C-alpha cells in the first residue's frame, strides 16, 4: 500500500513539473523510480528496501577488499564460498535430528523466464546502440561525432590506466547505489546546476566549432553504390 502511494505521489509531482516546464537531468520526463525501470531493482537502487541495498553495498565492499588488499582470486573465492555454504547446510541437516529441530527446508530457486528475457533484450538493445554509434562514426559522415567518440575513448583510457577492471566495476556499483538516491533527494538543485553547466558547455562548444571545426577541410564522402 505504501509503495503504491509513493508511486502515485511521484506521478503527481511529475505532472506538476511538466506544467511548470521544469527540465530534468538527461532530459528525463518520468519520475526517478520509473526512469530506473520501476519494480524491485529500482527499489534497491533508491534504497526503498534498505536491508537489501545495505547488504549489497557491504557485500561488494568485502569482495573488493578481499580481491584488492588480500590478493584473493575469483575462482578460489567462489569455490571456498560454496564449500563453506555446502558444509554448513550439510551439517545443519544432519545435526538437526540430534537437537530435536526440524531440518532446513531448502527453497526451490529458479530464475524467472521474464527476468532473463528482459535482461537479454536490454543487452541486445545496448549492443545494437553501440554498433550503430560505431557505424556512424566509422562512416566518416559526422566529424563532430567522430571527435566526441575519440575524446570519450581517450578519457576512458586514462581512467582505465588508474584502476584495474575490478576497481572500476566496484566504483560503478557504488555510484549506482549512492548517486540515484542522493539525486532523488536533491533533484531540484542538481537539475538547476546541470542546466547551467549544460548551457556553459554549449557556449564553449560553439566557440570551438566556430574557431576550429568549421575551418577544418571537408572530406569528400564516398557516394553509396545505390546512388552510383
mmCIF file of C-alpha atoms in Angstrom:
data_model
loop_
_atom_site.group_PDB
_atom_site.id
_atom_site.type_symbol
_atom_site.label_atom_id
_atom_site.label_comp_id
_atom_site.label_asym_id
_atom_site.label_seq_id
_atom_site.Cartn_x
_atom_site.Cartn_y
_atom_site.Cartn_z
ATOM 1 C CA UNK A 1 0.000 0.000 0.000
ATOM 2 C CA UNK A 2 2.795 2.446 0.880
ATOM 3 C CA UNK A 3 4.655 1.568 -2.308
ATOM 4 C CA UNK A 4 1.616 2.309 -4.472
ATOM 5 C CA UNK A 5 1.057 5.576 -2.628
ATOM 6 C CA UNK A 6 4.668 6.666 -3.207
ATOM 7 C CA UNK A 7 4.405 5.845 -6.922
ATOM 8 C CA UNK A 8 1.188 7.874 -7.168
ATOM 9 C CA UNK A 9 2.773 10.826 -5.381
ATOM 10 C CA UNK A 10 5.771 10.663 -7.725
ATOM 11 C CA UNK A 11 3.451 10.775 -10.737
ATOM 12 C CA UNK A 12 1.644 13.798 -9.258
ATOM 13 C CA UNK A 13 4.939 15.610 -8.728
ATOM 14 C CA UNK A 14 5.972 14.724 -12.284
ATOM 15 C CA UNK A 15 2.738 16.164 -13.681
ATOM 16 C CA UNK A 16 3.244 19.370 -11.683
ATOM 17 C CA UNK A 17 6.797 19.677 -13.009
ATOM 18 C CA UNK A 18 5.559 19.187 -16.566
ATOM 19 C CA UNK A 19 3.050 22.005 -16.124
ATOM 20 C CA UNK A 20 5.720 24.301 -14.697
ATOM 21 C CA UNK A 21 8.088 23.498 -17.585
ATOM 22 C CA UNK A 22 10.910 22.132 -15.469
ATOM 23 C CA UNK A 23 13.762 20.446 -17.318
ATOM 24 C CA UNK A 24 15.309 17.433 -15.614
ATOM 25 C CA UNK A 25 18.742 15.880 -15.879
ATOM 26 C CA UNK A 26 19.439 13.910 -19.104
ATOM 27 C CA UNK A 27 16.093 15.069 -20.480
ATOM 28 C CA UNK A 28 14.232 12.791 -18.087
ATOM 29 C CA UNK A 29 10.454 13.108 -18.345
ATOM 30 C CA UNK A 30 9.482 10.459 -15.784
ATOM 31 C CA UNK A 31 9.917 10.143 -12.011
ATOM 32 C CA UNK A 32 13.276 8.767 -10.900
ATOM 33 C CA UNK A 33 11.762 5.455 -9.783
ATOM 34 C CA UNK A 34 10.005 4.962 -13.124
ATOM 35 C CA UNK A 35 13.066 6.069 -15.118
ATOM 36 C CA UNK A 36 15.094 3.331 -13.400
ATOM 37 C CA UNK A 37 12.656 0.686 -14.606
ATOM 38 C CA UNK A 38 10.417 0.531 -11.559
ATOM 39 C CA UNK A 39 9.830 -2.618 -9.535
ATOM 40 C CA UNK A 40 12.282 -4.249 -7.147
ATOM 41 C CA UNK A 41 15.531 -3.199 -8.924
ATOM 42 C CA UNK A 42 14.535 0.464 -8.657
ATOM 43 C CA UNK A 43 13.564 -0.071 -5.010
ATOM 44 C CA UNK A 44 17.039 -1.439 -4.294
ATOM 45 C CA UNK A 45 18.848 1.356 -6.163
ATOM 46 C CA UNK A 46 16.800 4.065 -4.423
ATOM 47 C CA UNK A 47 17.109 2.358 -1.002
ATOM 48 C CA UNK A 48 13.374 1.738 -0.656
ATOM 49 C CA UNK A 49 14.432 -1.678 0.666
ATOM 50 C CA UNK A 50 17.293 -0.583 2.929
ATOM 51 C CA UNK A 51 18.237 -4.069 4.127
ATOM 52 C CA UNK A 52 18.900 -5.445 0.637
ATOM 53 C CA UNK A 53 20.632 -2.248 -0.522
ATOM 54 C CA UNK A 54 22.898 -2.169 2.530
ATOM 55 C CA UNK A 55 23.671 -5.885 2.185
ATOM 56 C CA UNK A 56 24.641 -5.463 -1.481
ATOM 57 C CA UNK A 57 26.839 -2.459 -0.709
ATOM 58 C CA UNK A 58 28.534 -4.215 2.233
ATOM 59 C CA UNK A 59 28.971 -7.459 0.291
ATOM 60 C CA UNK A 60 30.517 -5.733 -2.715
ATOM 61 C CA UNK A 61 32.874 -3.822 -0.408
ATOM 62 C CA UNK A 62 34.011 -7.026 1.322
ATOM 63 C CA UNK A 63 34.583 -8.755 -2.025
ATOM 64 C CA UNK A 64 36.553 -5.780 -3.345
ATOM 65 C CA UNK A 65 38.722 -5.698 -0.218
ATOM 66 C CA UNK A 66 39.374 -9.441 -0.483
ATOM 67 C CA UNK A 67 40.469 -9.196 -4.100
ATOM 68 C CA UNK A 68 42.381 -5.918 -3.933
ATOM 69 C CA UNK A 69 44.028 -5.927 -0.498
ATOM 70 C CA UNK A 70 44.412 -9.618 0.335
ATOM 71 C CA UNK A 71 45.086 -10.706 -3.245
ATOM 72 C CA UNK A 72 42.261 -13.233 -3.410
ATOM 73 C CA UNK A 73 41.297 -14.628 -6.817
ATOM 74 C CA UNK A 74 37.838 -15.147 -8.262
ATOM 75 C CA UNK A 75 37.792 -18.935 -8.751
ATOM 76 C CA UNK A 76 39.200 -19.782 -5.270
ATOM 77 C CA UNK A 77 36.734 -17.299 -3.752
ATOM 78 C CA UNK A 78 33.753 -18.953 -5.454
ATOM 79 C CA UNK A 79 34.951 -22.450 -4.562
ATOM 80 C CA UNK A 80 35.641 -21.594 -0.920
ATOM 81 C CA UNK A 81 32.283 -19.838 -0.588
ATOM 82 C CA UNK A 82 30.477 -22.884 -1.999
ATOM 83 C CA UNK A 83 32.477 -25.222 0.267
ATOM 84 C CA UNK A 84 31.550 -23.177 3.345
ATOM 85 C CA UNK A 85 27.879 -22.953 2.337
ATOM 86 C CA UNK A 86 27.549 -26.659 1.486
ATOM 87 C CA UNK A 87 29.373 -27.740 4.646
ATOM 88 C CA UNK A 88 27.179 -25.536 6.844
ATOM 89 C CA UNK A 89 23.945 -26.726 5.271
ATOM 90 C CA UNK A 90 25.078 -30.366 5.285
ATOM 91 C CA UNK A 91 25.975 -30.265 8.988
ATOM 92 C CA UNK A 92 22.773 -28.443 9.863
ATOM 93 C CA UNK A 93 20.664 -31.018 8.023
ATOM 94 C CA UNK A 94 22.336 -33.920 9.853
ATOM 95 C CA UNK A 95 22.659 -32.363 13.310
ATOM 96 C CA UNK A 96 19.063 -31.182 13.364
ATOM 97 C CA UNK A 97 17.916 -34.723 14.206
ATOM 98 C CA UNK A 98 20.103 -34.768 17.326
ATOM 99 C CA UNK A 99 18.987 -31.404 18.668
ATOM 100 C CA UNK A 100 15.298 -32.097 18.009
ATOM 101 C CA UNK A 101 14.935 -29.411 15.389
ATOM 102 C CA UNK A 102 13.361 -29.669 12.007
ATOM 103 C CA UNK A 103 15.803 -29.838 9.092
ATOM 104 C CA UNK A 104 16.274 -26.789 6.957
ATOM 105 C CA UNK A 105 13.663 -26.531 4.251
ATOM 106 C CA UNK A 106 15.582 -25.726 1.081
ATOM 107 C CA UNK A 107 13.622 -23.384 -1.168
ATOM 108 C CA UNK A 108 13.353 -24.128 -4.856
ATOM 109 C CA UNK A 109 15.343 -21.484 -6.676
ATOM 110 C CA UNK A 110 14.766 -20.874 -10.373
ATOM 111 C CA UNK A 111 15.415 -17.822 -12.499
ATOM 112 C CA UNK A 112 12.136 -16.415 -13.819
ATOM 113 C CA UNK A 113 11.818 -16.545 -17.577
ATOM 114 C CA UNK A 114 10.539 -12.972 -17.916
ATOM 115 C CA UNK A 115 13.534 -11.613 -15.985
ATOM 116 C CA UNK A 116 16.031 -13.473 -18.180
ATOM 117 C CA UNK A 117 14.188 -12.339 -21.295
ATOM 118 C CA UNK A 118 14.180 -8.712 -20.142
ATOM 119 C CA UNK A 119 17.910 -8.794 -19.383
ATOM 120 C CA UNK A 120 18.688 -10.419 -22.726
ATOM 121 C CA UNK A 121 16.603 -7.857 -24.616
ATOM 122 C CA UNK A 122 18.228 -4.998 -22.704
ATOM 123 C CA UNK A 123 21.713 -6.280 -23.534
ATOM 124 C CA UNK A 124 20.721 -6.720 -27.171
ATOM 125 C CA UNK A 125 19.397 -3.161 -27.394
ATOM 126 C CA UNK A 126 22.530 -1.708 -25.775
ATOM 127 C CA UNK A 127 24.790 -3.720 -28.105
ATOM 128 C CA UNK A 128 22.796 -2.588 -31.135
ATOM 129 C CA UNK A 129 23.057 1.038 -30.000
ATOM 130 C CA UNK A 130 26.825 0.696 -29.582
ATOM 131 C CA UNK A 131 27.129 -0.899 -33.025
ATOM 132 C CA UNK A 132 25.063 1.886 -34.608
ATOM 133 C CA UNK A 133 27.211 4.554 -32.951
ATOM 134 C CA UNK A 134 30.381 2.794 -34.121
ATOM 135 C CA UNK A 135 28.974 2.552 -37.655
ATOM 136 C CA UNK A 136 28.030 6.235 -37.736
ATOM 137 C CA UNK A 137 31.472 7.298 -36.517
ATOM 138 C CA UNK A 138 33.379 4.940 -38.820
ATOM 139 C CA UNK A 139 31.359 6.003 -41.876
ATOM 140 C CA UNK A 140 33.050 9.410 -41.752
ATOM 141 C CA UNK A 141 29.841 11.359 -42.248
ATOM 142 C CA UNK A 142 29.841 13.250 -38.930
ATOM 143 C CA UNK A 143 33.062 14.978 -37.898
ATOM 144 C CA UNK A 144 31.629 16.187 -34.588
ATOM 145 C CA UNK A 145 30.544 12.700 -33.585
ATOM 146 C CA UNK A 146 33.983 11.394 -34.549
ATOM 147 C CA UNK A 147 35.781 13.851 -32.260
ATOM 148 C CA UNK A 148 33.293 13.137 -29.454
ATOM 149 C CA UNK A 149 33.933 9.391 -29.711
ATOM 150 C CA UNK A 150 37.720 9.878 -29.802
ATOM 151 C CA UNK A 151 37.599 12.168 -26.753
ATOM 152 C CA UNK A 152 35.378 9.749 -24.812
ATOM 153 C CA UNK A 153 37.631 6.776 -25.553
ATOM 154 C CA UNK A 154 40.697 8.829 -24.637
ATOM 155 C CA UNK A 155 39.182 9.766 -21.259
ATOM 156 C CA UNK A 156 38.212 6.134 -20.615
ATOM 157 C CA UNK A 157 41.752 5.005 -21.441
ATOM 158 C CA UNK A 158 43.161 7.453 -18.894
ATOM 159 C CA UNK A 159 40.713 6.358 -16.201
ATOM 160 C CA UNK A 160 41.399 2.708 -17.044
ATOM 161 C CA UNK A 161 45.126 3.262 -16.539
ATOM 162 C CA UNK A 162 44.474 4.485 -12.994
ATOM 163 C CA UNK A 163 42.404 1.479 -11.835
ATOM 164 C CA UNK A 164 42.040 -2.175 -12.731
ATOM 165 C CA UNK A 165 38.805 -3.662 -14.048
ATOM 166 C CA UNK A 166 37.599 -4.894 -10.650
ATOM 167 C CA UNK A 167 38.073 -1.498 -9.026
ATOM 168 C CA UNK A 168 36.262 0.261 -11.871
ATOM 169 C CA UNK A 169 33.390 -2.230 -11.565
ATOM 170 C CA UNK A 170 33.234 -1.650 -7.803
ATOM 171 C CA UNK A 171 33.239 2.133 -8.259
ATOM 172 C CA UNK A 172 30.410 1.893 -10.803
ATOM 173 C CA UNK A 173 28.426 -0.345 -8.424
ATOM 174 C CA UNK A 174 28.920 2.051 -5.500
ATOM 175 C CA UNK A 175 27.939 5.022 -7.662
ATOM 176 C CA UNK A 176 24.838 3.130 -8.799
ATOM 177 C CA UNK A 177 23.786 2.583 -5.174
ATOM 178 C CA UNK A 178 24.600 6.088 -3.911
ATOM 179 C CA UNK A 179 24.073 8.677 -6.635
ATOM 180 C CA UNK A 180 20.406 7.948 -7.609
ATOM 181 C CA UNK A 181 19.057 8.283 -4.031
ATOM 182 C CA UNK A 182 21.112 11.446 -3.495
ATOM 183 C CA UNK A 183 19.830 12.830 -6.789
ATOM 184 C CA UNK A 184 16.252 11.985 -5.882
ATOM 185 C CA UNK A 185 16.678 13.802 -2.555
ATOM 186 C CA UNK A 186 18.229 16.947 -4.074
ATOM 187 C CA UNK A 187 16.614 16.732 -7.503
ATOM 188 C CA UNK A 188 15.750 20.416 -7.981
ATOM 189 C CA UNK A 189 19.219 21.700 -7.060
ATOM 190 C CA UNK A 190 21.003 19.130 -9.234
ATOM 191 C CA UNK A 191 18.772 19.871 -12.234
ATOM 192 C CA UNK A 192 19.390 23.600 -11.820
ATOM 193 C CA UNK A 193 23.179 23.199 -11.683
ATOM 194 C CA UNK A 194 23.080 20.736 -14.586
ATOM 195 C CA UNK A 195 21.197 23.188 -16.793
ATOM 196 C CA UNK A 196 23.727 25.932 -16.027
ATOM 197 C CA UNK A 197 26.640 23.586 -16.767
ATOM 198 C CA UNK A 198 24.973 22.413 -19.984
ATOM 199 C CA UNK A 199 24.473 25.989 -21.171
ATOM 200 C CA UNK A 200 28.100 26.816 -20.414
ATOM 201 C CA UNK A 201 29.335 23.739 -22.295
ATOM 202 C CA UNK A 202 27.184 24.670 -25.280
ATOM 203 C CA UNK A 203 28.744 28.128 -25.356
ATOM 204 C CA UNK A 204 32.246 26.664 -25.183
ATOM 205 C CA UNK A 205 31.440 24.139 -27.904
ATOM 206 C CA UNK A 206 30.008 26.883 -30.121
ATOM 207 C CA UNK A 207 33.277 28.787 -29.802
ATOM 208 C CA UNK A 208 35.261 25.631 -30.623
ATOM 209 C CA UNK A 209 33.026 24.895 -33.585
ATOM 210 C CA UNK A 210 33.335 28.423 -34.908
ATOM 211 C CA UNK A 211 37.093 28.783 -34.449
ATOM 212 C CA UNK A 212 38.310 25.242 -35.181
ATOM 213 C CA UNK A 213 35.832 22.682 -36.509
ATOM 214 C CA UNK A 214 34.324 24.836 -39.246
ATOM 215 C CA UNK A 215 37.787 25.720 -40.538
ATOM 216 C CA UNK A 216 38.820 22.101 -40.999
ATOM 217 C CA UNK A 217 38.910 20.893 -44.600
ATOM 218 C CA UNK A 218 35.847 18.936 -45.574
ATOM 219 C CA UNK A 219 36.469 15.320 -46.516
ATOM 220 C CA UNK A 220 34.555 14.258 -49.645
ATOM 221 C CA UNK A 221 32.200 11.449 -48.775
ATOM 222 C CA UNK A 222 32.141 8.259 -50.775
ATOM 223 C CA UNK A 223 28.748 8.007 -52.512
ATOM 224 C CA UNK A 224 26.632 4.967 -51.937
ATOM 225 C CA UNK A 225 26.527 2.222 -54.558
ATOM 226 C CA UNK A 226 22.812 2.750 -54.969
ATOM 227 C CA UNK A 227 23.352 6.364 -55.928
ATOM 228 C CA UNK A 228 26.039 5.342 -58.417
#
